[in-house]
Tab-separated table of C-alpha atoms and ligand atoms in Angstrom:
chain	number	residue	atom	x	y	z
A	1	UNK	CA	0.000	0.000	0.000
A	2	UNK	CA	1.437	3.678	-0.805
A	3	UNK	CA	2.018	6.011	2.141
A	4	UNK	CA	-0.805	8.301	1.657
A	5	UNK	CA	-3.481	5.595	1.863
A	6	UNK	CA	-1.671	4.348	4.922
A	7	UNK	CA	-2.036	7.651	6.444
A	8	UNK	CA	-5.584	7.755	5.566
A	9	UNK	CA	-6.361	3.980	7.085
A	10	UNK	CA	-4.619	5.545	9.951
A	11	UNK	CA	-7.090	8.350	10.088
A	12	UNK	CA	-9.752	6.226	9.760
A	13	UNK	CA	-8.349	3.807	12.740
A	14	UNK	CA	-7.923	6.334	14.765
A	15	UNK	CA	-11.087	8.197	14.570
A	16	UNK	CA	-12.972	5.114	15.546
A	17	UNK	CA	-10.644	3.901	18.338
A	18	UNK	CA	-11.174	7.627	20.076
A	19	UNK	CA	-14.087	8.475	22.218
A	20	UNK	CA	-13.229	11.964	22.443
A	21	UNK	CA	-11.929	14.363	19.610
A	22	UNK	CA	-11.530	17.741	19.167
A	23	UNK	CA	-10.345	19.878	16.100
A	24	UNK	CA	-8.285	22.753	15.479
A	25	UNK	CA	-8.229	26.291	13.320
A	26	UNK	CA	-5.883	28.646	12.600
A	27	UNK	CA	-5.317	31.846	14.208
A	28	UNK	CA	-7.179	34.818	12.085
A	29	UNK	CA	-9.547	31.909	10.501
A	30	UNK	CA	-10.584	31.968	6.752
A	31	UNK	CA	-13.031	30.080	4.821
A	32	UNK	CA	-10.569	27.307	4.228
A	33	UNK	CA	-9.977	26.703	7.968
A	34	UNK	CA	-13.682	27.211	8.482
A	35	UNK	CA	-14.589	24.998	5.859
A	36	UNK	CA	-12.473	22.102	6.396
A	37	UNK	CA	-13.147	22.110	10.055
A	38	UNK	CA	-17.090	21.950	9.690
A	39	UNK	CA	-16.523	19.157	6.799
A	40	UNK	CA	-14.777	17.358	9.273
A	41	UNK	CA	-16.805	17.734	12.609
A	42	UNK	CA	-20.277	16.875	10.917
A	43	UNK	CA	-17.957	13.554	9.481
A	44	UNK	CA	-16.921	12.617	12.804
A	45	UNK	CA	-20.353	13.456	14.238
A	46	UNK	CA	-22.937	12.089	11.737
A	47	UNK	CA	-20.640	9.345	9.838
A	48	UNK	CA	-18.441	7.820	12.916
A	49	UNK	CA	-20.836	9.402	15.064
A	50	UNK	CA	-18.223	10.130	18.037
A	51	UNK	CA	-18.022	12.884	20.350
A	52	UNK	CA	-16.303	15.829	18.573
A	53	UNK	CA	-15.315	19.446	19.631
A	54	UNK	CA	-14.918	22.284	17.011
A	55	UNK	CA	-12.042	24.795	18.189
A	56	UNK	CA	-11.610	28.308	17.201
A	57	UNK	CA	-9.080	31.112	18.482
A	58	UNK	CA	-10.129	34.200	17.225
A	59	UNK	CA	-13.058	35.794	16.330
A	60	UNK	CA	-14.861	34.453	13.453
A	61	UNK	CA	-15.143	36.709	10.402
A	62	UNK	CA	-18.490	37.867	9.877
A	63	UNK	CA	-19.243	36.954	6.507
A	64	UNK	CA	-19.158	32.982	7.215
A	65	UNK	CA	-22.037	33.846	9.675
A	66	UNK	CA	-24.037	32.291	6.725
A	67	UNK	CA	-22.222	29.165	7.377
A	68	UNK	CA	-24.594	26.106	9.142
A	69	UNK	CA	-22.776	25.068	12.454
A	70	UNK	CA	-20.815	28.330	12.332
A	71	UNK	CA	-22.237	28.624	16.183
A	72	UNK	CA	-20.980	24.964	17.070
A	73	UNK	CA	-17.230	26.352	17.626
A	74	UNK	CA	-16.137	26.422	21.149
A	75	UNK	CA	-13.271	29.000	22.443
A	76	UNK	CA	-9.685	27.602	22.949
A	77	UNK	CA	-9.303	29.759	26.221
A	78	UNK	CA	-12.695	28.908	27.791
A	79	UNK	CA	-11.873	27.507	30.993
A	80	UNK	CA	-13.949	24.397	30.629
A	81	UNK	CA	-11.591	22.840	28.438
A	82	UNK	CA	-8.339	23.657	30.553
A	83	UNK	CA	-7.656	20.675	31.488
A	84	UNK	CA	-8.990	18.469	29.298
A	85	UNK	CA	-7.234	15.748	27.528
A	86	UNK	CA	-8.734	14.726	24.274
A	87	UNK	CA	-7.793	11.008	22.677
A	88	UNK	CA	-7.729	12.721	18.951
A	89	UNK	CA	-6.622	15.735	17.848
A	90	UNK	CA	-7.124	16.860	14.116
A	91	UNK	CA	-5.538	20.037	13.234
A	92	UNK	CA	-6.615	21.455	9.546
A	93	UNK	CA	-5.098	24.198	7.426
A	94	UNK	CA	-2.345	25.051	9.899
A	95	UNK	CA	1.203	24.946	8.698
A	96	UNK	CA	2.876	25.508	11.703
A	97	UNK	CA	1.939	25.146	15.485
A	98	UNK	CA	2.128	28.847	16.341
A	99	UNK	CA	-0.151	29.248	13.849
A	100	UNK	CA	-2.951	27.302	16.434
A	101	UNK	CA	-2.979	30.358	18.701
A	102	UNK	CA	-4.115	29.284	22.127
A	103	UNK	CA	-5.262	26.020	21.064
A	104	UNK	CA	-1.893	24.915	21.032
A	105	UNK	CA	-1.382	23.817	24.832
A	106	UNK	CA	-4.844	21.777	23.934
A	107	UNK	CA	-3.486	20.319	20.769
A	108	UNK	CA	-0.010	19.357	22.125
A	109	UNK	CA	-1.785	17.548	25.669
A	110	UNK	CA	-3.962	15.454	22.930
A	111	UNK	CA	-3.041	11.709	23.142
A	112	UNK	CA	-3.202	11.205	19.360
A	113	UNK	CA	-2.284	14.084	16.548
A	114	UNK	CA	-3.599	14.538	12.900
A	115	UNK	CA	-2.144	16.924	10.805
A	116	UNK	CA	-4.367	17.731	7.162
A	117	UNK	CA	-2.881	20.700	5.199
A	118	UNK	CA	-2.218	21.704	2.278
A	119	UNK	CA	0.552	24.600	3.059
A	120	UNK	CA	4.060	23.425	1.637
A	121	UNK	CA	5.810	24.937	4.462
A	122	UNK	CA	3.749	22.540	6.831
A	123	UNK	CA	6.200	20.843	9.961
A	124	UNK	CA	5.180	18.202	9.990
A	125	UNK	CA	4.044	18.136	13.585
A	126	UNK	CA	1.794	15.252	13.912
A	127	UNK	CA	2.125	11.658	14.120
A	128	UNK	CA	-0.039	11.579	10.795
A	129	UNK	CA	0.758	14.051	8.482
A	130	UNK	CA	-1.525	14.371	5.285
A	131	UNK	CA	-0.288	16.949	3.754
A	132	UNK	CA	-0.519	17.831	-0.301
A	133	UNK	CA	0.875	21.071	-1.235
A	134	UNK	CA	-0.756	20.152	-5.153
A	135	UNK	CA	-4.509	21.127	-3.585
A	136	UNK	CA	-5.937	24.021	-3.748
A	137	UNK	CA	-7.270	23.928	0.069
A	138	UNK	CA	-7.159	21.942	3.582
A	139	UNK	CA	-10.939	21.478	2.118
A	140	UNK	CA	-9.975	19.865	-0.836
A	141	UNK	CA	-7.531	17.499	1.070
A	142	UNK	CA	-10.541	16.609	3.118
A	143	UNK	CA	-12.863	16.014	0.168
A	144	UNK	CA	-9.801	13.317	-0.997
A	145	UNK	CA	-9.925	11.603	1.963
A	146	UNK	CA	-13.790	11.473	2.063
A	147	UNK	CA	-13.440	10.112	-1.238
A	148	UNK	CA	-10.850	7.356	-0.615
A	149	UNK	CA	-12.617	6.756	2.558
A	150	UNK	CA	-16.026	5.685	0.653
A	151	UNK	CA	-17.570	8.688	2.875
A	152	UNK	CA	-21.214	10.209	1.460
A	153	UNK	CA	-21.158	13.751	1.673
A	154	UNK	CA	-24.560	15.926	2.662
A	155	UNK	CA	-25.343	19.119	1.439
A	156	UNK	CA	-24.165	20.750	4.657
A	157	UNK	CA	-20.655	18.950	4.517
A	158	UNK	CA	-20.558	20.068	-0.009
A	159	UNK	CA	-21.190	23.515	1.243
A	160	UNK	CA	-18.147	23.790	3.657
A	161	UNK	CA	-15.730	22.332	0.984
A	162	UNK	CA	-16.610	24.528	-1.677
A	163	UNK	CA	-16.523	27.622	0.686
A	164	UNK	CA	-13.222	26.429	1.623
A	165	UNK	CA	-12.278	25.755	-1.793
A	166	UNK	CA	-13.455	28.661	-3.149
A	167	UNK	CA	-11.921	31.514	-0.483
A	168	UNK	CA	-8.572	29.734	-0.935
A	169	UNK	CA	-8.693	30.033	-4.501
A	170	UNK	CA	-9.781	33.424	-4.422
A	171	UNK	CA	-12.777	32.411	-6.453
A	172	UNK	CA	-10.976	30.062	-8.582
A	173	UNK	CA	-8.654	32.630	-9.549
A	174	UNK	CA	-5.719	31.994	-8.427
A	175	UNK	CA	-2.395	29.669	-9.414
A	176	UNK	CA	-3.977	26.556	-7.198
A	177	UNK	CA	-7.219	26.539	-9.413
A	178	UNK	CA	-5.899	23.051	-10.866
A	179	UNK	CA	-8.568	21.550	-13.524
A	180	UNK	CA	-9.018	18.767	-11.014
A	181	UNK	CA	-10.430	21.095	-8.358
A	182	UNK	CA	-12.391	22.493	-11.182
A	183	UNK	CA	-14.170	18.989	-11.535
A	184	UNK	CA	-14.228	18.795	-7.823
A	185	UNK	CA	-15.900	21.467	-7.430
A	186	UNK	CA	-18.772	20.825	-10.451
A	187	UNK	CA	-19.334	17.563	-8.552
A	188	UNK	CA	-20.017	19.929	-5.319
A	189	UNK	CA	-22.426	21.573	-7.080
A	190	UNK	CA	-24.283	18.405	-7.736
A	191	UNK	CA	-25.735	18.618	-3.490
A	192	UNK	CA	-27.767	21.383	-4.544
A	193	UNK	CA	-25.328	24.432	-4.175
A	194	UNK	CA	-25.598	27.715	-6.010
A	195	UNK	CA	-21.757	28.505	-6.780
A	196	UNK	CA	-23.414	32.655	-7.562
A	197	UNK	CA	-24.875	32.911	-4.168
A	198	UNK	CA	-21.965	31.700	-2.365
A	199	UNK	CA	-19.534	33.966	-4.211
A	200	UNK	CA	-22.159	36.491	-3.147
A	201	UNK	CA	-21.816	35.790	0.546
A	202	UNK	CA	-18.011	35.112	0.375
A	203	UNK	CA	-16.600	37.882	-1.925
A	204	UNK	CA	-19.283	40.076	-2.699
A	205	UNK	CA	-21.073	41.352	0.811
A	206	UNK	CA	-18.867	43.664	2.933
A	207	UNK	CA	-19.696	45.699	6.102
A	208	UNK	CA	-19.733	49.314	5.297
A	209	UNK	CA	-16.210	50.108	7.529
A	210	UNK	CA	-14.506	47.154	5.440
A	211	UNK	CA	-15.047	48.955	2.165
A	212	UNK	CA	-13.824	52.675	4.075
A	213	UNK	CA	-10.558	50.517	5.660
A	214	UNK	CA	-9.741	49.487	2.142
A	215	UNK	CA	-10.258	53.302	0.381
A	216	UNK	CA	-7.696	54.510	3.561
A	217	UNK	CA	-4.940	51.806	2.887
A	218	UNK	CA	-5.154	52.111	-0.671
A	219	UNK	CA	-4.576	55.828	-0.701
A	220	UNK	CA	-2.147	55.470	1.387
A	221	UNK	CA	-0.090	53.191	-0.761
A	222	UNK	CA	3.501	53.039	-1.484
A	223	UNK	CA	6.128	52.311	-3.877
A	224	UNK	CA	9.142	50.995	-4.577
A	225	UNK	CA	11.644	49.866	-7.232
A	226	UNK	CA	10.077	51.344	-10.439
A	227	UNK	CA	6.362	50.529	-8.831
A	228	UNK	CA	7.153	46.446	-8.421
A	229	UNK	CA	6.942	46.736	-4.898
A	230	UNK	CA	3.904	48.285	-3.582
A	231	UNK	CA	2.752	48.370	0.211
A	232	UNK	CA	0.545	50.351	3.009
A	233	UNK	CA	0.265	50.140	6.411
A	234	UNK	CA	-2.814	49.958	8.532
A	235	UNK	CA	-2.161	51.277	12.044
A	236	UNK	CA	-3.826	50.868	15.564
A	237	UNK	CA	-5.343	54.259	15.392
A	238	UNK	CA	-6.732	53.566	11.312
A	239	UNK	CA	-8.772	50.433	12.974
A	240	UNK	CA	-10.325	52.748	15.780
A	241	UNK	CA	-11.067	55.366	13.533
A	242	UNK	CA	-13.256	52.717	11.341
A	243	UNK	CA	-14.305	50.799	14.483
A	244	UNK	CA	-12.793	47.743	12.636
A	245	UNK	CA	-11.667	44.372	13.463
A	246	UNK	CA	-8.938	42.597	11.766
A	247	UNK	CA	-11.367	40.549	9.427
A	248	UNK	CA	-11.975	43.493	7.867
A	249	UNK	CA	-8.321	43.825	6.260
A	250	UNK	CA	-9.118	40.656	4.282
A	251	UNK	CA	-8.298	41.006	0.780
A	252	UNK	CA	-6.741	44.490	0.770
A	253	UNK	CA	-3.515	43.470	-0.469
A	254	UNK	CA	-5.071	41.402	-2.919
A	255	UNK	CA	-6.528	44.741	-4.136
A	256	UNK	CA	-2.780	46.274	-4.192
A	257	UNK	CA	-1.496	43.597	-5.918
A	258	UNK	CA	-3.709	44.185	-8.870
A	259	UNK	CA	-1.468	47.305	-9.884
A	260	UNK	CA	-0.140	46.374	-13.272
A	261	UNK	CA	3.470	46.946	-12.598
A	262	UNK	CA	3.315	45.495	-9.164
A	263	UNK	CA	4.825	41.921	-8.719
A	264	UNK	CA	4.910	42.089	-4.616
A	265	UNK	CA	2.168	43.982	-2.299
A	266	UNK	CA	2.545	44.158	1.227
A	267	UNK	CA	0.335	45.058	4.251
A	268	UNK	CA	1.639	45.666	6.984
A	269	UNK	CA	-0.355	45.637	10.583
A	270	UNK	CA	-0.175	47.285	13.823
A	271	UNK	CA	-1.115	45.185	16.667
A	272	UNK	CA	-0.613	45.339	20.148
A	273	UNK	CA	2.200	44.949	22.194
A	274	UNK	CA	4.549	46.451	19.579
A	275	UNK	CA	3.852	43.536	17.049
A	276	UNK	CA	3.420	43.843	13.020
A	277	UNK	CA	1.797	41.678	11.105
A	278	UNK	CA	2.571	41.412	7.585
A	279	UNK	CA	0.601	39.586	4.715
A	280	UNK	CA	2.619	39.347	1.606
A	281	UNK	CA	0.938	38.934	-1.940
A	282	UNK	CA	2.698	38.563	-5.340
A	283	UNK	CA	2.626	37.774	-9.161
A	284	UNK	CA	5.976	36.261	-9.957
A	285	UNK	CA	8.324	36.703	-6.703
A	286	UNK	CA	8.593	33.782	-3.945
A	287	UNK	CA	7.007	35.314	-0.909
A	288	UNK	CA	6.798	32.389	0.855
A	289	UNK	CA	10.356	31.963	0.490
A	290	UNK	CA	10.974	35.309	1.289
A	291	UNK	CA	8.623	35.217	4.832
A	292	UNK	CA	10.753	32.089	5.928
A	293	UNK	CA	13.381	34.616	6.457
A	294	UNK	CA	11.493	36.084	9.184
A	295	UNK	CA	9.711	32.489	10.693
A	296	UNK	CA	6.776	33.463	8.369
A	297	UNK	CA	5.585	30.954	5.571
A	298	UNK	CA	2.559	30.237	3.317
A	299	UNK	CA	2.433	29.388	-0.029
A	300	UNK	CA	4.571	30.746	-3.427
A	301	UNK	CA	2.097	33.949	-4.113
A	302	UNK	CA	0.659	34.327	-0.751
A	303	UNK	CA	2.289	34.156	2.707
A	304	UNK	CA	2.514	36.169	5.948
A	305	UNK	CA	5.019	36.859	8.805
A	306	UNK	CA	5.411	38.273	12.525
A	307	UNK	CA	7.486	40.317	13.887
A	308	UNK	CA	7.859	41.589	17.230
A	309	UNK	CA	8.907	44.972	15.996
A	310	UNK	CA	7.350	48.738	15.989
A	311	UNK	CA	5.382	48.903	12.736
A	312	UNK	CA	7.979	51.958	11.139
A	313	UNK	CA	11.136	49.124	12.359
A	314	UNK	CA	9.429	46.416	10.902
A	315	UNK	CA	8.195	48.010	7.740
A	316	UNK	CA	11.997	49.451	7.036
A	317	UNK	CA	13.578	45.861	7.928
A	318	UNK	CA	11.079	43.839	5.615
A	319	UNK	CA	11.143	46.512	2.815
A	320	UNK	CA	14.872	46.509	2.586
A	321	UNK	CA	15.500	42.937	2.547
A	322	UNK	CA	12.618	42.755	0.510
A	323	UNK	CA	14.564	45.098	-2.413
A	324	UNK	CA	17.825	43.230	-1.608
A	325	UNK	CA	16.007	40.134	-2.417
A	326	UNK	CA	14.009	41.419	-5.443
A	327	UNK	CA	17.206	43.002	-6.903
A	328	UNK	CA	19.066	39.775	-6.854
A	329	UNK	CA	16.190	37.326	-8.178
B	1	5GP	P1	-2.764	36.202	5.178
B	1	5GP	O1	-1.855	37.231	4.614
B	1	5GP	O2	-4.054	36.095	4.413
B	1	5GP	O3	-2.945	36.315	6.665
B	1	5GP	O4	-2.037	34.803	4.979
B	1	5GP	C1	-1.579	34.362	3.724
B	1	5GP	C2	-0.852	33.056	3.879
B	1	5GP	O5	0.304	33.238	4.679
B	1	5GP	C3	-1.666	31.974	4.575
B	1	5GP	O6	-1.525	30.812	3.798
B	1	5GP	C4	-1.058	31.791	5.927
B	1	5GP	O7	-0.942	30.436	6.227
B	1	5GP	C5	0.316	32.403	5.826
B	1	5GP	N1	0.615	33.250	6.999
B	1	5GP	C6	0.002	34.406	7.350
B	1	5GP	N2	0.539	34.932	8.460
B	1	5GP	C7	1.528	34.091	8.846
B	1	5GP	C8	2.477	34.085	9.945
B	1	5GP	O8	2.520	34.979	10.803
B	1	5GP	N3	3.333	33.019	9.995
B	1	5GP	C9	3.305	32.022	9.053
B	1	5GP	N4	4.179	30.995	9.171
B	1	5GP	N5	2.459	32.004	8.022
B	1	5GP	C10	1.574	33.014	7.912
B	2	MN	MN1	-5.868	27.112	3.260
C-alpha cells in the first residue's frame, strides 16, 4: 500500500478507536480553515458518530455567519476545556503550530495528533501528516480523503468544501485553481449548491467600515523599485477610527497587488504589544520563500510573517531585505 493511503487507514483507525476528539483552526480563521473544520466535525459526528469538539481562536469573520454550524465552535481559552485531555486531535489548514494560537497547549496535551494541510511549508508536527501542497485547500484534502474513505457527503458537509475551496482560490482565480479542483468542485455543485450565491456571501457582501478601511490603505499606498513593490500600512489608530476588526483587512492586499506593474504587495499591521503583522501577496516573486526569512511561511504567491517589531522598524527591515532580495532574483 502507498504512504498516503496508509495515512488515511490511519485516520480512519484512529477516529474510531477515540471516544473523544476535538479539532483545530488557525489563528485569524478563513473560509478554508472554516470549511475544512465543519466538513470534518459533521464527518466525525454524523458518519463515525463520536463525540467531537470544534475549536476556534479568534473571532470568526463575519461573513461565514451564513455558514450552518458556524455557532458549534467552542473557544480555545474557555476555561472548561483547561484541562482536558482529548484522545484525537485533528488540526486542519495550519502549517505551523504557532499558527494554532491558544489552542496549542490543547493540541499538544492530545493523546493522538492529525495533521491535514495543504501549506508546503507545513512541519510536519503530527504523528499523521496528510499533507498535499498540489490542492488548492485543507478542504480539498478533506474532500480526498472522504473520497478514498467511501464517505457520502450531505449538502451541509458540499457547502463547507466549496466555501473552503473557493476563499482559498480566491474564487478560482488563483495559481492553485488546478482543472481537477475544477471537476471537484462541479461535482459539489451536484448537493444542490448555487456557486453565484456563495460567491455572493463570500466575496461580494462587505460591512460598510470594510469597504472605508480598504479606500484609507489604498490611498495610502507606497512604492518601490520602479512601482514592483507596492505596500501600506494599517495602524492601531486607522482600525479605531473605522471601528474595525482585523477581518476586515481581508483582501486588501489582494486589491494592491492588482497594480499592473506590481509583482509584490505588502500590508503591513499594527497590533498590540509592539507587534506587526505582515501579509505578503505577489505575481511572480517567492514570498513564501521570502517570509521564511522572518519564521513566516505560506504558499509561493501568498504568505505572511510576525514580527515583534514597531510597525515603522518592521516596515523598514522587511522593505529593505525585501529590495535586496528582489534586486538579486
Ligand atoms: P494572510 O496574509 O491572508 O494572513 O495569509 C496568507 C498566507 O500566509 C496563509 O496561507 C497563511 O498560512 C500564511 N501566513 C500568514 N501569516 C503568517 C504568519 O505569521 N506566519 C506564518 N508561518 N504564516 C503566515
Ligand atoms: Mn488554506
Amino acid at each position: 500500500m502507498n504512504f498516503y493511503l496508509e495515512q488515511i487507514e490511519k485516520f480512519d483507525e484512529s477516529i474510531k478507536s477515540a471516544n473523544d476528539i476535538a479539532i483545530f483552526t488557525h489563528v485569524s480563521p478563513d473560509g478554508d480553515t472554516l470549511g475544512s473544520s465543519l466538513a470534518i466535525f459533521k464527518v466525525i459526528q454524523e458518519y463515525y458518530k463520536k463525540n467531537v469538539t470544534v475549536f476556534i481562536s479568534d473571532k470568526i469573520p463575519k461573513v461565514y455567519d451564513f455558514l450552518p454550524y458556524i455557532n458549534c465552535y467552542k473557544r480555545t481559552d474557555d476555561l472548561q476545556y483547561e484541562n482536558k485531555i482529548f484522545d484525537l486531535a485533528i488540526a486542519v489548514d495550519i502549517a505551523t503550530i504557532e499558527r494554532m494560537g491558544k489552542g496549542f497547549s490543547l493540541f499538544a496535551k492530545s493523546k493522538f495528533k492529525i495533521n491535514i494541510d495543504h501549506h508546503k511549508s507545513n512541519t510536519n508536527y503530527g504523528d499523521i501528516n496528510i499533507i498535499n501542497p498540489k490542492a488548492s485547500s485543507a478542504s480539498e484534502v478533506i474532500l480526498d480523503i472522504l473520497d478514498d474513505l467511501k464517505i457520502e457527503l450531505t449538502k451541509d458537509i458540499a457547502t463547507f468544501i466549496y466555501v473552503g475551496i473557493l476563499t482559498d482560490t480566491g474564487g478560482f482565480r488563483y495559481d492553485n485553481t488546478s482543472q481537477k479542483v475544477l471537476q471537484k468542485a462541479a461535482k459539489l455543485l451536484d448537493y444542490g449548491l448555487s456557486h453565484s450565491e456563495l460567491c455572493q456571501k463570500c466575496f461580494m457582501t462587505k460591512e460598510k467600515k470594510s469597504l472605508l478601511l480598504t479606500a484609507n490603505a489604498i490611498l495610502n499606498a507606497k512604492f518601490l523599485l520602479c512601482d514592483k513593490i507596492v505596500y501600506t500600512a494599517i495602524t492601531l489608530n486607522d482600525m479605531k477610527k473605522y471601528n474595525a476588526k482585523n477581518e476586515h483587512t481581508d483582501r486588501i492586499v489582494e486589491t494592491l497587488r492588482q497594480i499592473e506593474t506590481c509583482d509584490v504587495a505588502l500590508l503591513f499591521k499594527e497590533n498590540l504589544n509592539q507587534i506587526t503583522k505582515v501579509s505578503l501577496r505577489s505575481k511572480i516573486f517567492d514570498v513564501s520563500n521570502f517570509a521564511s526569512k522572518f519564521g513566516g511561511g505560506g504558499h509561493k504567491f501568498a504568505a505572511g510573517l510576525t514580527i515583534q517589531k514597531p510597525i515603522n522598524i518592521a516596515m523598514d527591515l522587511v522593505l529593505g531585505e525585501l529590495s535586496k532580495a528582489m534586486k538579486n532574483d
